Short mmCIF file of C-alpha atoms in Angstrom, two decimals:
data_model
loop_
_atom_site.label_atom_id
_atom_site.label_comp_id
_atom_site.label_asym_id
_atom_site.label_seq_id
_atom_site.Cartn_x
_atom_site.Cartn_y
_atom_site.Cartn_z
CA UNK G 1 -66.40 145.05 -20.09
CA UNK G 2 -69.60 144.09 -18.21
CA UNK G 3 -72.70 143.50 -20.32
CA UNK G 4 -74.84 144.89 -17.41
CA UNK G 5 -74.21 147.53 -14.81
CA UNK G 6 -76.15 148.31 -11.67
CA UNK G 7 -76.48 151.96 -10.68
CA UNK G 8 -78.92 151.57 -7.82
CA UNK G 9 -78.26 152.88 -4.33
CA UNK G 10 -75.43 155.13 -5.49
CA UNK G 11 -74.74 158.81 -5.10
CA UNK G 12 -74.99 160.91 -8.27
CA UNK G 13 -71.17 161.17 -8.46
CA UNK G 14 -70.74 157.39 -8.06
CA UNK G 15 -73.38 156.69 -10.66
CA UNK G 16 -71.79 159.07 -13.18
CA UNK G 17 -68.25 157.68 -12.62
CA UNK G 18 -69.26 154.10 -13.05
CA UNK G 19 -71.47 154.83 -16.10
CA UNK G 20 -68.72 156.95 -17.82
CA UNK G 21 -66.05 154.26 -17.12
CA UNK G 22 -68.08 151.48 -18.66
CA UNK G 23 -69.13 153.50 -21.70
CA UNK G 24 -65.55 154.70 -22.32
CA UNK G 25 -64.33 151.09 -22.35
CA UNK G 26 -66.92 149.95 -24.87
CA UNK G 27 -66.43 149.58 -28.61
CA UNK G 28 -68.73 150.99 -31.34
CA UNK G 29 -71.83 148.82 -31.54
CA UNK G 30 -71.53 147.42 -28.00
CA UNK G 31 -74.83 147.34 -26.05
CA UNK G 32 -74.90 147.66 -22.27
CA UNK G 33 -77.83 146.78 -19.99
CA UNK G 34 -78.25 149.44 -17.33
CA UNK G 35 -80.39 149.23 -14.20
CA UNK G 36 -80.85 152.48 -12.20
CA UNK G 37 -83.19 153.74 -9.53
CA UNK G 38 -83.68 157.08 -11.33
CA UNK G 39 -83.52 158.42 -14.89
CA UNK G 40 -79.99 158.72 -16.29
CA UNK G 41 -80.85 160.60 -19.54
CA UNK G 42 -79.04 163.77 -18.39
CA UNK G 43 -75.86 161.80 -17.68
CA UNK G 44 -76.04 160.07 -21.10
CA UNK G 45 -76.33 163.43 -22.86
CA UNK G 46 -73.48 164.85 -20.75
CA UNK G 47 -71.33 161.83 -21.67
CA UNK G 48 -71.88 162.49 -25.38
CA UNK G 49 -70.90 166.16 -24.88
CA UNK G 50 -67.75 165.43 -22.92
CA UNK G 51 -66.53 162.29 -24.70
CA UNK G 52 -67.61 163.19 -28.24
CA UNK G 53 -69.27 159.77 -28.72
CA UNK G 54 -72.82 159.18 -29.84
CA UNK G 55 -75.19 156.99 -27.74
CA UNK G 56 -78.61 155.51 -28.31
CA UNK G 57 -80.79 154.08 -25.57
CA UNK G 58 -84.22 152.60 -25.03
CA UNK G 59 -86.11 151.82 -21.88
CA UNK G 60 -87.54 148.25 -21.41
CA UNK G 61 -90.77 149.79 -20.06
CA UNK G 62 -91.63 153.45 -19.99
CA UNK G 63 -93.08 153.30 -16.47
CA UNK G 64 -91.10 150.62 -14.73
CA UNK G 65 -89.05 151.15 -11.58
CA UNK G 66 -86.18 150.58 -11.26
CA UNK G 67 -85.25 151.89 -14.68
CA UNK G 68 -84.03 149.23 -17.11
CA UNK G 69 -82.54 150.35 -20.38
CA UNK G 70 -80.22 149.32 -23.20
CA UNK G 71 -77.44 151.79 -24.15
CA UNK G 72 -75.67 151.28 -27.49
CA UNK G 73 -72.33 153.02 -28.19
CA UNK G 74 -72.02 154.73 -31.59
CA UNK G 75 -69.46 156.56 -33.68
CA UNK G 76 -67.64 159.76 -32.66
CA UNK G 77 -69.89 162.81 -32.94
CA UNK G 78 -67.50 165.03 -34.91
CA UNK G 79 -67.25 168.77 -34.83
CA UNK G 80 -70.58 169.52 -36.49
CA UNK G 81 -72.78 167.00 -34.66
CA UNK G 82 -74.75 167.38 -31.41
CA UNK G 83 -75.64 164.67 -28.92
CA UNK G 84 -79.10 163.22 -29.32
CA UNK G 85 -81.79 162.29 -26.82
CA UNK G 86 -84.94 160.44 -28.01
CA UNK G 87 -87.70 160.99 -25.40
CA UNK G 88 -90.47 159.14 -27.24
CA UNK G 89 -90.49 156.26 -24.79
CA UNK G 90 -90.66 158.53 -21.69
CA UNK G 91 -93.93 159.63 -20.19
CA UNK G 92 -94.49 163.43 -20.35
CA UNK G 93 -93.56 164.35 -16.77
CA UNK G 94 -90.23 162.46 -17.04
CA UNK G 95 -89.57 164.12 -20.49
CA UNK G 96 -89.73 167.63 -19.08
CA UNK G 97 -87.79 166.76 -15.89
CA UNK G 98 -84.93 165.22 -17.93
CA UNK G 99 -84.89 167.98 -20.59
CA UNK G 100 -84.86 170.83 -18.01
CA UNK G 101 -82.00 169.19 -16.17
CA UNK G 102 -80.07 168.72 -19.41
CA UNK G 103 -80.50 172.34 -20.42
CA UNK G 104 -79.58 173.54 -16.94
CA UNK G 105 -76.29 171.69 -17.21
CA UNK G 106 -75.30 173.11 -20.62
CA UNK G 107 -72.50 175.64 -20.89
CA UNK G 108 -72.76 178.49 -23.37
CA UNK G 109 -72.41 177.11 -26.91
CA UNK G 110 -73.40 173.56 -25.95
CA UNK G 111 -76.59 171.90 -27.21
CA UNK G 112 -78.36 168.69 -28.12
CA UNK G 113 -80.84 167.21 -30.57
CA UNK G 114 -84.26 166.43 -29.16
CA UNK G 115 -86.29 163.68 -30.80
CA UNK G 116 -90.00 163.65 -29.94
CA UNK G 117 -93.23 162.19 -31.28
CA UNK G 118 -94.96 165.55 -31.57
CA UNK G 119 -94.05 169.20 -31.76
CA UNK G 120 -92.25 170.11 -28.51
CA UNK G 121 -93.06 173.82 -28.82
CA UNK G 122 -94.29 174.06 -25.18
CA UNK G 123 -90.76 173.18 -24.12
CA UNK G 124 -89.42 176.15 -26.10
CA UNK G 125 -91.72 178.49 -24.23
CA UNK G 126 -90.77 176.91 -20.92
CA UNK G 127 -87.04 177.16 -21.49
CA UNK G 128 -87.24 180.76 -22.68
CA UNK G 129 -89.37 181.69 -19.63
CA UNK G 130 -87.00 179.93 -17.27
CA UNK G 131 -83.65 180.93 -18.72
CA UNK G 132 -84.18 184.06 -20.77
CA UNK G 133 -83.36 184.76 -24.39
CA UNK G 134 -80.45 182.26 -24.59
CA UNK G 135 -82.15 179.47 -26.60
CA UNK G 136 -81.42 178.67 -30.21
CA UNK G 137 -84.21 176.41 -31.47
CA UNK G 138 -84.06 174.91 -34.98
CA UNK G 139 -86.34 172.25 -36.40
CA UNK G 140 -84.39 169.62 -38.35
CA UNK G 141 -87.48 167.58 -39.22
CA UNK G 142 -91.22 167.87 -38.42
CA UNK G 143 -94.11 165.40 -38.40
CA UNK G 144 -94.53 161.73 -39.09
CA UNK G 145 -94.09 160.78 -35.43
CA UNK G 146 -90.45 162.08 -35.44
CA UNK G 147 -89.83 165.70 -34.67
CA UNK G 148 -86.12 166.58 -34.39
CA UNK G 149 -85.08 169.92 -32.87
CA UNK G 150 -81.57 171.27 -32.39
CA UNK G 151 -81.44 173.11 -29.08
CA UNK G 152 -78.37 175.24 -28.23
CA UNK G 153 -77.74 177.44 -25.17
CA UNK G 154 -76.24 180.62 -26.60
CA UNK G 155 -75.29 182.38 -23.38
CA UNK G 156 -75.36 182.27 -19.60
CA UNK G 157 -78.77 181.39 -18.11
CA UNK G 158 -80.92 183.97 -16.39
CA UNK G 159 -82.65 181.28 -14.32
CA UNK G 160 -83.45 182.23 -10.75
CA UNK G 161 -83.02 180.06 -7.71
CA UNK G 162 -86.66 180.45 -6.66
CA UNK G 163 -88.29 177.23 -5.52
CA UNK G 164 -90.65 176.59 -8.44
CA UNK G 165 -90.96 173.70 -10.83
CA UNK G 166 -91.47 175.78 -13.94
CA UNK G 167 -92.19 179.28 -15.15
CA UNK G 168 -93.99 180.68 -18.19
CA UNK G 169 -93.81 184.35 -19.31
CA UNK G 170 -97.07 184.22 -21.27
CA UNK G 171 -96.39 187.65 -22.76
CA UNK G 172 -93.94 185.86 -25.05
CA UNK G 173 -96.41 183.09 -26.05
CA UNK G 174 -98.91 183.63 -28.95
CA UNK G 175 -102.38 184.05 -27.52
CA UNK G 176 -103.82 180.94 -29.20
CA UNK G 177 -101.04 178.81 -27.59
CA UNK G 178 -101.14 180.21 -24.06
CA UNK G 179 -103.83 178.22 -22.38
CA UNK G 180 -103.03 174.83 -24.05
CA UNK G 181 -99.33 175.32 -23.20
CA UNK G 182 -100.06 176.05 -19.57
CA UNK G 183 -102.47 173.14 -19.11
CA UNK G 184 -100.11 170.80 -20.95
CA UNK G 185 -97.33 171.50 -18.46
CA UNK G 186 -99.46 171.89 -15.35
CA UNK G 187 -100.73 168.36 -15.81
CA UNK G 188 -97.20 167.06 -15.43
CA UNK G 189 -95.94 168.89 -12.36
CA UNK G 190 -95.92 166.84 -9.14
CA UNK G 191 -98.31 167.37 -6.22
CA UNK G 192 -96.88 170.21 -4.14
CA UNK G 193 -95.06 171.69 -7.16
CA UNK G 194 -95.48 175.34 -8.13
CA UNK G 195 -95.88 176.84 -11.59
CA UNK G 196 -95.17 180.56 -11.94
CA UNK G 197 -96.97 182.63 -14.57
CA UNK G 198 -95.90 186.09 -15.70
CA UNK G 199 -98.71 187.90 -17.52
CA UNK G 200 -99.60 191.46 -18.51
CA UNK G 201 -102.44 191.34 -15.92
CA UNK G 202 -103.91 188.82 -13.54
CA UNK G 203 -105.17 185.95 -15.80
CA UNK G 204 -108.61 185.52 -14.29
CA UNK G 205 -110.09 183.63 -17.28
CA UNK G 206 -107.35 181.07 -16.81
CA UNK G 207 -108.12 180.92 -13.07
CA UNK G 208 -111.74 180.08 -13.93
CA UNK G 209 -110.53 177.31 -16.26
CA UNK G 210 -108.43 175.88 -13.44
CA UNK G 211 -111.45 175.88 -11.12
CA UNK G 212 -113.55 174.08 -13.75
CA UNK G 213 -110.88 171.54 -14.57
CA UNK G 214 -109.06 170.96 -11.26
CA UNK G 215 -111.63 171.91 -8.63
CA UNK G 216 -109.97 172.89 -5.36
CA UNK G 217 -106.80 170.92 -6.06
CA UNK G 218 -104.63 174.05 -6.49
CA UNK G 219 -103.76 177.34 -4.77
CA UNK G 220 -103.54 180.65 -6.70
CA UNK G 221 -101.34 183.47 -5.29
CA UNK G 222 -100.53 186.81 -6.85
CA UNK G 223 -97.01 187.55 -5.68
CA UNK G 224 -96.37 190.66 -7.75
CA UNK G 225 -98.66 193.12 -9.58
CA UNK G 226 -97.73 196.25 -11.42
CA UNK G 227 -98.83 197.81 -14.72
CA UNK G 228 -97.98 195.43 -17.55
CA UNK G 229 -96.68 192.72 -15.31
CA UNK G 230 -98.48 190.29 -12.91
CA UNK G 231 -96.73 187.29 -11.37
CA UNK G 232 -98.92 184.46 -10.18
CA UNK G 233 -97.81 181.23 -8.49
CA UNK G 234 -100.07 178.20 -8.92
CA UNK G 235 -99.38 175.22 -6.58
CA UNK G 236 -100.83 171.79 -7.21
CA UNK G 237 -102.50 170.34 -4.12
CA UNK G 238 -104.79 167.46 -3.25
CA UNK G 239 -108.49 168.05 -3.61
CA UNK G 240 -110.64 167.64 -0.50
CA UNK G 241 -114.26 166.67 -0.20
CA UNK G 242 -116.70 168.16 2.23
CA UNK G 243 -115.39 165.97 5.08
CA UNK G 244 -111.85 167.17 4.45
CA UNK G 245 -110.56 163.82 3.29
CA UNK G 246 -107.91 163.78 0.60
CA UNK G 247 -109.05 162.58 -2.82
CA UNK G 248 -106.34 159.97 -3.30
CA UNK G 249 -107.73 158.92 -6.62
CA UNK G 250 -107.28 162.30 -8.26
CA UNK G 251 -104.15 161.28 -10.08
CA UNK G 252 -105.13 157.65 -10.68
CA UNK G 253 -106.00 156.37 -14.13
CA UNK G 254 -109.18 154.86 -12.73
CA UNK G 255 -110.43 158.39 -12.08
CA UNK G 256 -110.48 159.15 -15.84
CA UNK G 257 -113.96 160.02 -17.14
CA UNK G 258 -115.67 157.01 -18.68
CA UNK G 259 -118.49 157.10 -21.25
CA UNK G 260 -118.63 153.57 -22.63
CA UNK G 261 -122.32 153.70 -23.48
CA UNK G 262 -122.29 157.10 -25.22
CA UNK G 263 -119.19 156.53 -27.42
CA UNK G 264 -119.51 155.08 -30.88
CA UNK G 265 -116.57 152.65 -31.28
CA UNK G 266 -115.23 153.04 -34.81
CA UNK G 267 -112.30 150.56 -34.89
CA UNK G 268 -109.90 148.34 -32.99
CA UNK G 269 -106.25 149.42 -33.09
CA UNK G 270 -103.85 146.63 -32.33
CA UNK G 271 -100.28 147.97 -31.95
CA UNK G 272 -98.57 144.94 -30.41
CA UNK G 273 -96.47 144.19 -33.46
CA UNK G 274 -95.18 147.79 -33.85
CA UNK G 275 -92.09 149.37 -32.27
CA UNK G 276 -92.86 151.97 -29.53
CA UNK G 277 -92.34 155.08 -31.63
CA UNK G 278 -94.72 153.84 -34.35
CA UNK G 279 -97.28 152.79 -31.71
CA UNK G 280 -97.53 156.33 -30.29
CA UNK G 281 -97.71 157.82 -33.79
CA UNK G 282 -100.63 155.62 -34.82
CA UNK G 283 -102.49 156.05 -31.53
CA UNK G 284 -102.30 159.86 -31.60
CA UNK G 285 -103.22 159.95 -35.28
CA UNK G 286 -106.23 157.77 -34.59
CA UNK G 287 -107.27 160.04 -31.71
CA UNK G 288 -106.84 163.17 -33.83
CA UNK G 289 -109.17 161.75 -36.44
CA UNK G 290 -111.99 160.93 -34.02
CA UNK G 291 -115.23 162.84 -34.21
CA UNK G 292 -116.92 164.01 -31.02
CA UNK G 293 -118.81 161.05 -29.52
CA UNK G 294 -116.62 158.36 -31.04
CA UNK G 295 -113.69 156.21 -29.90
CA UNK G 296 -111.51 153.24 -30.67
CA UNK G 297 -110.27 150.20 -28.72
CA UNK G 298 -106.50 150.13 -28.26
CA UNK G 299 -104.95 146.67 -27.99
CA UNK G 300 -101.43 146.66 -26.44
CA UNK G 301 -99.12 144.02 -24.93
CA UNK G 302 -98.61 145.96 -21.67
CA UNK G 303 -100.45 148.50 -19.58
CA UNK G 304 -100.39 151.78 -21.63
CA UNK G 305 -100.64 153.94 -18.50
CA UNK G 306 -97.83 156.33 -19.62
CA UNK G 307 -99.93 157.00 -22.71
CA UNK G 308 -102.82 157.92 -20.45
CA UNK G 309 -100.70 160.50 -18.66
CA UNK G 310 -99.72 162.08 -21.97
CA UNK G 311 -103.31 162.27 -23.14
CA UNK G 312 -104.35 163.70 -19.74
CA UNK G 313 -101.73 166.44 -20.03
CA UNK G 314 -102.33 167.32 -23.70
CA UNK G 315 -105.96 166.52 -24.51
CA UNK G 316 -109.00 168.52 -23.49
CA UNK G 317 -111.92 167.64 -21.21
CA UNK G 318 -113.47 165.56 -24.00
CA UNK G 319 -110.77 162.86 -23.54
CA UNK G 320 -112.11 159.49 -22.32
CA UNK G 321 -110.23 156.33 -21.19
CA UNK G 322 -111.74 153.06 -19.99
CA UNK G 323 -109.98 149.71 -19.42
CA UNK G 324 -111.86 146.82 -21.00
CA UNK G 325 -109.27 144.09 -20.44
CA UNK G 326 -106.08 143.87 -18.33
CA UNK G 327 -104.41 140.51 -18.85
CA UNK G 328 -100.70 139.65 -19.28
CA UNK G 329 -99.82 140.32 -22.89
CA UNK G 330 -103.17 141.83 -23.81
CA UNK G 331 -104.56 145.13 -22.56
CA UNK G 332 -107.62 146.67 -24.20
CA UNK G 333 -108.51 150.33 -23.55
CA UNK G 334 -111.40 152.35 -24.98
CA UNK G 335 -110.03 155.77 -25.97
CA UNK G 336 -112.52 158.35 -27.12
CA UNK G 337 -113.70 161.90 -27.50
CA UNK G 338 -116.91 162.74 -25.66
CA UNK G 339 -119.33 165.41 -26.75
CA UNK G 340 -118.71 168.30 -24.43
CA UNK G 341 -119.97 171.82 -23.99
CA UNK G 342 -117.71 174.69 -22.87
CA UNK G 343 -119.01 177.35 -20.54
CA UNK G 344 -117.70 180.55 -22.13
CA UNK G 345 -119.42 182.90 -19.68
CA UNK G 346 -117.36 185.56 -18.00
CA UNK G 347 -117.68 187.60 -14.88
CA UNK G 348 -119.67 190.85 -15.08
CA UNK G 349 -116.50 192.93 -14.75
CA UNK G 350 -114.83 193.69 -18.04
CA UNK G 351 -111.56 191.80 -18.58
CA UNK G 352 -108.85 191.98 -21.15
CA UNK G 353 -108.59 188.49 -22.81
CA UNK G 354 -105.59 186.54 -21.53
#
């Protein structure tokens, strides 16, 4: 059995066949080095479902291409166990892409255990909006940097073939969770991707938020409007300046707001000796405990750019990120919460809160 397999430059069928053959020939406890030009998490979950064998895997670097990961073969799953996928070492965009593909491929009655470093509740709303009321969602554990959720598809999907990245029926989302959930996911969709929103009316307050936060880097189209139901499609585009040039830096980490002088640095957080899951837990806990106007210096052994993408998707406009050192084996980043003010003004016309 090879200790390493190369899955680059192969069709999806060829990649799956080679991966399944090698895993099926492995013994419990064997570890296989895998190199692939795309994420193989959906195939690893599918293998567990079809072959009734548990797998664990970890990427060498969350943002490296090609993908390099170690896959360890475990014991048989048994009748009562579900396959597991731990997404804590994937950046947010890749998490959602993999999880949506995995759920799409489930048959009725199949499921998996999701392991995440925070509550994946936005995924629940997304799956329900995309597939209908066919999701069984049970928390096995919560908090402490390890949230485990058992997700089962209970029936045939109602998903449409429309060309959108994701859909949210906000009528099914508690009001206090609507805007954070939408911004969380919108930050992850690729340029040119479309998010569809189904609301009881046109969500104009949300449209104002998008203008304030994303400028002209999106289009907003009402594709259906009737009493109690409005369907809006929001497409992510490049922003343009007055000369019409593309703002190529819009998605770059260097474009993150920087307030070195105004932030009070409270501590230095060195996570180099911690495993990845514990690193993220400590970093997010440290950020949650920050007061407005304060920050900390993160010390890491590689560029924590995937962490930036997660903060950008989940944190508000007060989030600040500034590189202070970028050397092999030692990266220092100032992470902070700026003091911000929120414009809560509304148009003169009366609106029902969204």
